[in-house]
CSV table of C-alpha atoms in Angstrom, one decimal:
chain,number,residue,atom,x,y,z
C,1,GLN,CA,8.9,16.2,7.4
C,2,VAL,CA,6.2,13.9,6.9
C,3,GLN,CA,5.9,11.3,9.8
C,4,LEU,CA,3.4,8.3,10.1
C,5,VAL,CA,4.1,6.6,13.7
C,6,GLN,CA,2.2,3.8,14.4
C,7,SER,CA,1.5,1.7,17.7
C,8,GLY,CA,3.2,-1.4,18.9
C,9,PRO,CA,3.1,-4.9,18.4
C,10,GLU,CA,0.3,-6.9,19.4
C,11,VAL,CA,-0.5,-10.5,20.3
C,12,LYS,CA,-4.3,-11.5,20.3
C,13,GLU,CA,-6.3,-15.0,20.7
C,14,PRO,CA,-8.7,-15.9,17.8
C,15,GLY,CA,-12.1,-14.3,18.2
C,16,ALA,CA,-10.5,-11.2,19.9
C,17,SER,CA,-10.5,-7.5,18.5
C,18,VAL,CA,-7.5,-5.4,17.9
C,19,LYS,CA,-7.2,-1.8,17.5
C,20,VAL,CA,-4.0,0.2,16.1
C,21,SER,CA,-3.0,3.8,16.0
C,22,CYS,CA,-1.2,6.0,13.5
C,23,LYS,CA,-0.1,9.3,14.5
C,24,THR,CA,0.6,11.9,11.7
C,25,SER,CA,2.8,14.8,11.7
C,26,GLY,CA,4.2,17.2,9.0
C,27,PHE,CA,1.5,17.8,7.1
C,28,THR,CA,-2.2,19.0,7.5
C,29,PHE,CA,-4.0,15.7,8.3
C,30,ILE,CA,-7.7,16.8,7.3
C,31,ASP,CA,-6.3,17.6,3.9
C,32,TYR,CA,-5.6,13.8,2.9
C,33,HIS,CA,-7.1,10.5,2.9
C,34,MET,CA,-5.6,8.1,5.4
C,35,HIS,CA,-5.4,4.3,4.1
C,36,TRP,CA,-4.7,0.9,6.1
C,37,VAL,CA,-2.9,-2.1,3.8
C,38,ARG,CA,-1.7,-5.3,5.3
C,39,GLN,CA,1.0,-7.8,4.5
C,40,ALA,CA,0.7,-11.4,5.7
C,41,PRO,CA,4.3,-13.2,6.4
C,42,GLY,CA,6.0,-13.8,3.2
C,43,GLN,CA,2.9,-12.6,1.4
C,44,GLY,CA,2.1,-9.5,-0.6
C,45,LEU,CA,0.0,-6.2,0.0
C,46,GLU,CA,-3.7,-6.3,0.4
C,47,TRP,CA,-5.8,-2.9,0.5
C,48,MET,CA,-8.0,-2.9,3.6
C,49,GLY,CA,-9.7,0.3,3.5
C,50,LEU,CA,-9.5,4.4,3.9
C,51,ILE,CA,-10.7,7.2,5.6
C,52,ASN,CA,-11.3,10.9,4.5
C,53,ALA,CA,-9.4,12.7,7.3
C,54,ASN,CA,-11.7,15.7,6.9
C,55,SER,CA,-15.1,14.3,6.5
C,56,GLY,CA,-15.1,10.9,8.3
C,57,THR,CA,-16.2,9.1,4.9
C,58,ILE,CA,-15.0,5.5,5.0
C,59,ASP,CA,-14.5,3.0,2.1
C,60,TYR,CA,-13.4,-0.5,3.1
C,61,ALA,CA,-12.6,-3.6,1.1
C,62,GLN,CA,-15.5,-6.1,0.4
C,63,ILE,CA,-13.4,-8.7,2.0
C,64,PHE,CA,-13.3,-6.9,5.4
C,65,GLU,CA,-16.8,-5.4,5.4
C,66,GLY,CA,-18.3,-6.0,8.9
C,67,ARG,CA,-15.2,-6.7,10.9
C,68,VAL,CA,-13.1,-3.4,10.3
C,69,THR,CA,-13.7,0.1,11.5
C,70,ILE,CA,-11.4,3.0,10.4
C,71,THR,CA,-11.7,6.0,12.5
C,72,ARG,CA,-9.7,9.3,12.8
C,73,ASP,CA,-9.3,12.0,15.8
C,74,THR,CA,-8.9,15.2,14.0
C,75,SER,CA,-7.6,16.7,17.4
C,76,LEU,CA,-4.7,14.2,18.0
C,77,ASN,CA,-4.2,13.8,14.0
C,78,THR,CA,-4.3,10.2,14.4
C,79,VAL,CA,-6.0,7.5,12.5
C,80,TYR,CA,-7.3,4.1,13.7
C,81,LEU,CA,-7.9,0.4,12.5
C,82,GLU,CA,-10.0,-2.2,14.3
C,83,LEU,CA,-10.2,-5.5,13.3
C,84,ARG,CA,-12.9,-7.8,15.1
C,85,THR,CA,-13.2,-11.6,15.2
C,86,LEU,CA,-9.8,-12.1,14.4
C,87,ARG,CA,-8.4,-15.3,12.8
C,88,SER,CA,-4.9,-16.6,12.3
C,89,ASP,CA,-4.8,-15.8,8.7
C,90,ASP,CA,-4.9,-12.0,10.2
C,91,THR,CA,-1.6,-12.4,11.5
C,92,ALA,CA,0.4,-9.8,9.4
C,93,VAL,CA,2.1,-6.3,9.4
C,94,TYR,CA,-0.7,-3.7,9.4
C,95,TYR,CA,0.5,-0.1,7.9
C,96,CYS,CA,-1.1,3.1,7.5
C,97,VAL,CA,-0.3,5.1,4.5
C,98,ARG,CA,-1.1,8.4,3.3
C,99,GLU,CA,-2.7,9.0,0.0
C,100,GLY,CA,-0.4,11.8,-1.9
C,101,ASP,CA,-1.6,14.9,-3.5
C,102,GLY,CA,-3.1,14.4,-6.7
C,103,TYR,CA,-4.8,11.1,-5.3
C,104,LYS,CA,-4.5,7.5,-5.8
C,105,LYS,CA,-1.1,7.1,-4.8
C,106,PHE,CA,0.2,5.8,-1.3
C,107,ASP,CA,3.3,8.3,-0.7
C,108,TYR,CA,3.9,7.9,2.6
C,109,TRP,CA,4.0,4.9,4.9
C,110,GLY,CA,3.9,3.9,8.6
C,111,GLN,CA,6.7,1.4,9.8
C,112,GLY,CA,4.0,-1.2,10.2
C,113,ASN,CA,2.2,-3.0,13.1
C,114,LEU,CA,3.2,-6.7,13.6
C,115,VAL,CA,-0.5,-8.0,14.7
C,116,THR,CA,-0.2,-11.9,15.9
C,117,VAL,CA,-3.1,-13.8,16.3
C,118,SER,CA,-2.5,-16.9,18.2
C,119,SER,CA,-3.8,-19.3,21.0
P,1,GLN,CA,-11.4,-8.0,-6.7
P,2,SER,CA,-8.5,-10.3,-7.4
P,3,ALA,CA,-4.9,-9.4,-7.0
P,4,LEU,CA,-3.4,-7.9,-10.2
P,5,THR,CA,-0.9,-10.5,-11.8
P,6,GLN,CA,2.9,-10.0,-11.5
P,7,SER,CA,5.6,-12.4,-12.6
P,8,ALA,CA,6.9,-14.0,-9.4
P,9,SER,CA,10.4,-13.2,-10.0
P,10,VAL,CA,12.9,-11.4,-12.6
P,11,SER,CA,16.8,-11.2,-12.5
P,12,GLY,CA,19.5,-9.4,-14.2
P,13,SER,CA,22.9,-8.7,-14.1
P,14,PRO,CA,24.3,-5.1,-12.9
P,15,GLY,CA,23.8,-2.5,-15.4
P,16,GLN,CA,21.2,-4.5,-17.7
P,17,SER,CA,17.5,-3.2,-17.9
P,18,ILE,CA,14.6,-5.4,-16.4
P,19,THR,CA,11.0,-5.0,-16.9
P,20,ILE,CA,8.2,-6.0,-14.6
P,21,SER,CA,4.7,-6.4,-15.9
P,22,CYS,CA,1.2,-6.0,-14.1
P,23,THR,CA,-1.7,-7.5,-15.7
P,24,GLY,CA,-5.2,-6.4,-14.7
P,25,THR,CA,-8.9,-5.7,-16.3
P,26,ASN,CA,-10.3,-2.7,-17.7
P,27,SER,CA,-12.0,-2.3,-14.5
P,28,ASP,CA,-8.8,-1.5,-13.2
P,29,VAL,CA,-5.2,-1.3,-14.9
P,30,GLY,CA,-7.0,-0.7,-18.4
P,31,GLY,CA,-9.7,1.9,-17.5
P,32,TYR,CA,-7.8,4.5,-15.4
P,33,ASN,CA,-4.3,6.1,-15.4
P,34,TYR,CA,-3.9,5.2,-11.7
P,35,VAL,CA,-1.3,2.8,-11.9
P,36,SER,CA,1.4,3.1,-8.9
P,37,TRP,CA,4.5,0.9,-8.5
P,38,TYR,CA,6.2,0.3,-4.8
P,39,GLN,CA,9.7,-0.9,-3.7
P,40,GLN,CA,10.0,-3.0,-0.7
P,41,HIS,CA,12.9,-3.9,0.7
P,42,PRO,CA,12.9,-7.0,3.3
P,43,GLY,CA,11.6,-5.8,6.9
P,44,LYS,CA,10.9,-2.2,5.4
P,45,ALA,CA,7.8,-0.2,4.5
P,46,PRO,CA,7.1,-0.3,0.9
P,47,LYS,CA,8.3,3.1,-1.1
P,48,LEU,CA,6.4,4.7,-4.1
P,49,MET,CA,8.4,4.5,-7.0
P,50,ILE,CA,6.2,5.5,-9.7
P,51,HIS,CA,2.6,7.0,-9.9
P,52,ASP,CA,0.0,7.9,-12.3
P,53,VAL,CA,1.5,4.9,-14.8
P,54,SER,CA,5.0,7.1,-15.2
P,55,ASP,CA,5.3,9.8,-13.2
P,56,ARG,CA,8.4,9.9,-10.7
P,57,PRO,CA,8.0,11.4,-7.4
P,58,SER,CA,11.2,13.7,-6.5
P,59,GLY,CA,13.8,11.8,-5.2
P,60,VAL,CA,13.5,8.6,-7.0
P,61,SER,CA,16.2,7.7,-9.7
P,62,ASN,CA,15.4,8.1,-13.5
P,63,ARG,CA,16.4,4.6,-13.8
P,64,PHE,CA,13.2,3.9,-12.9
P,65,SER,CA,10.2,4.4,-15.4
P,66,GLY,CA,6.5,3.4,-16.0
P,67,SER,CA,4.2,2.7,-18.9
P,68,LYS,CA,0.9,1.1,-19.6
P,69,SER,CA,-0.8,-0.8,-22.8
P,70,GLY,CA,-4.2,-1.8,-22.8
P,71,ASN,CA,-4.8,-4.0,-19.3
P,72,THR,CA,-0.8,-4.4,-18.7
P,73,ALA,CA,1.1,-1.9,-17.1
P,74,SER,CA,5.2,-2.4,-16.8
P,75,LEU,CA,7.9,-0.9,-14.6
P,76,THR,CA,11.3,-0.9,-16.2
P,77,ILE,CA,14.7,-0.6,-14.1
P,78,ALA,CA,17.7,0.5,-16.4
P,79,GLY,CA,21.3,0.4,-15.5
P,80,LEU,CA,20.4,-2.7,-12.6
P,81,GLN,CA,22.3,-2.1,-9.5
P,82,ALA,CA,22.7,-3.9,-6.3
P,83,GLU,CA,20.4,-1.8,-4.3
P,84,ASP,CA,17.5,-2.2,-6.7
P,85,GLU,CA,17.2,-6.0,-5.4
P,86,ALA,CA,13.9,-5.9,-3.6
P,87,ASP,CA,10.0,-6.8,-4.1
P,88,TYR,CA,8.1,-4.8,-6.3
P,89,TYR,CA,4.4,-4.2,-6.4
P,90,CYS,CA,1.9,-2.4,-8.7
P,91,ALA,CA,-1.2,-1.2,-7.8
P,92,SER,CA,-4.4,0.5,-9.3
P,93,TYR,CA,-7.5,2.3,-8.8
P,94,THR,CA,-10.7,0.0,-9.6
P,95,SER,CA,-14.2,0.6,-10.5
P,96,THR,CA,-15.0,-2.4,-8.3
P,97,SER,CA,-16.7,-2.6,-4.7
P,98,THR,CA,-12.9,-2.6,-3.6
P,99,PRO,CA,-11.4,0.6,-4.9
P,100,TYR,CA,-7.8,-0.1,-4.7
P,101,VAL,CA,-6.1,-3.3,-5.6
P,102,PHE,CA,-2.2,-4.6,-5.4
P,103,GLY,CA,-0.5,-6.8,-7.3
P,104,THR,CA,1.0,-10.1,-6.8
P,105,GLY,CA,4.7,-8.8,-6.2
P,106,THR,CA,7.7,-9.3,-8.1
P,107,LYS,CA,11.1,-10.3,-6.5
P,108,VAL,CA,13.9,-8.8,-8.5
P,109,THR,CA,17.4,-10.3,-8.1
P,110,VAL,CA,20.5,-8.6,-9.0
P,111,LEU,CA,22.9,-11.5,-10.3
């Protein structure tokens, strides 16, 4: 069965960077696009970016350009999100998400990583 | 890219039908049939309920249906049940520099 297992919670100080991982199994990793979506406490969902797991081509939300990097390791079937120059409003649960067959829909979600930015 | 607009809350009694709306622009909802809907219970990851405006993934109850007219998409829940109480988000592909956008979210309460 499809599984997306994310790394554990993180606590970072303002200005630091964080890198979270998402290990996938149960499907052919390179056949899919993988996305990152975040949700601040009590707030809605916010799309951050995606990576074509085969080609490595990426696309980021304009609001995160220059601060975010999404990468993948095809030997580990794992996708990563790095966010730099953290601010308090980056405190959120970060989800990795698979884009489903036929595209443009998010069919499997990881369990989420809470990243807390606090001094 | 601004979030798609959803009503903040909708409520209904068990057995009733409710409809949640999701309004965008002709650059997103109105321009593509790539609207999807997600259900999120507290503390849980979202779950795909509808994709491509009106298609239901395997395993999703047929009480959930989707439609679109112009720049507004809708999710209807028929025969409301206690387990349907959750937050619901729409999402759309867009032609802007940010290719995906979510709605603001709707809290569904079963009275």
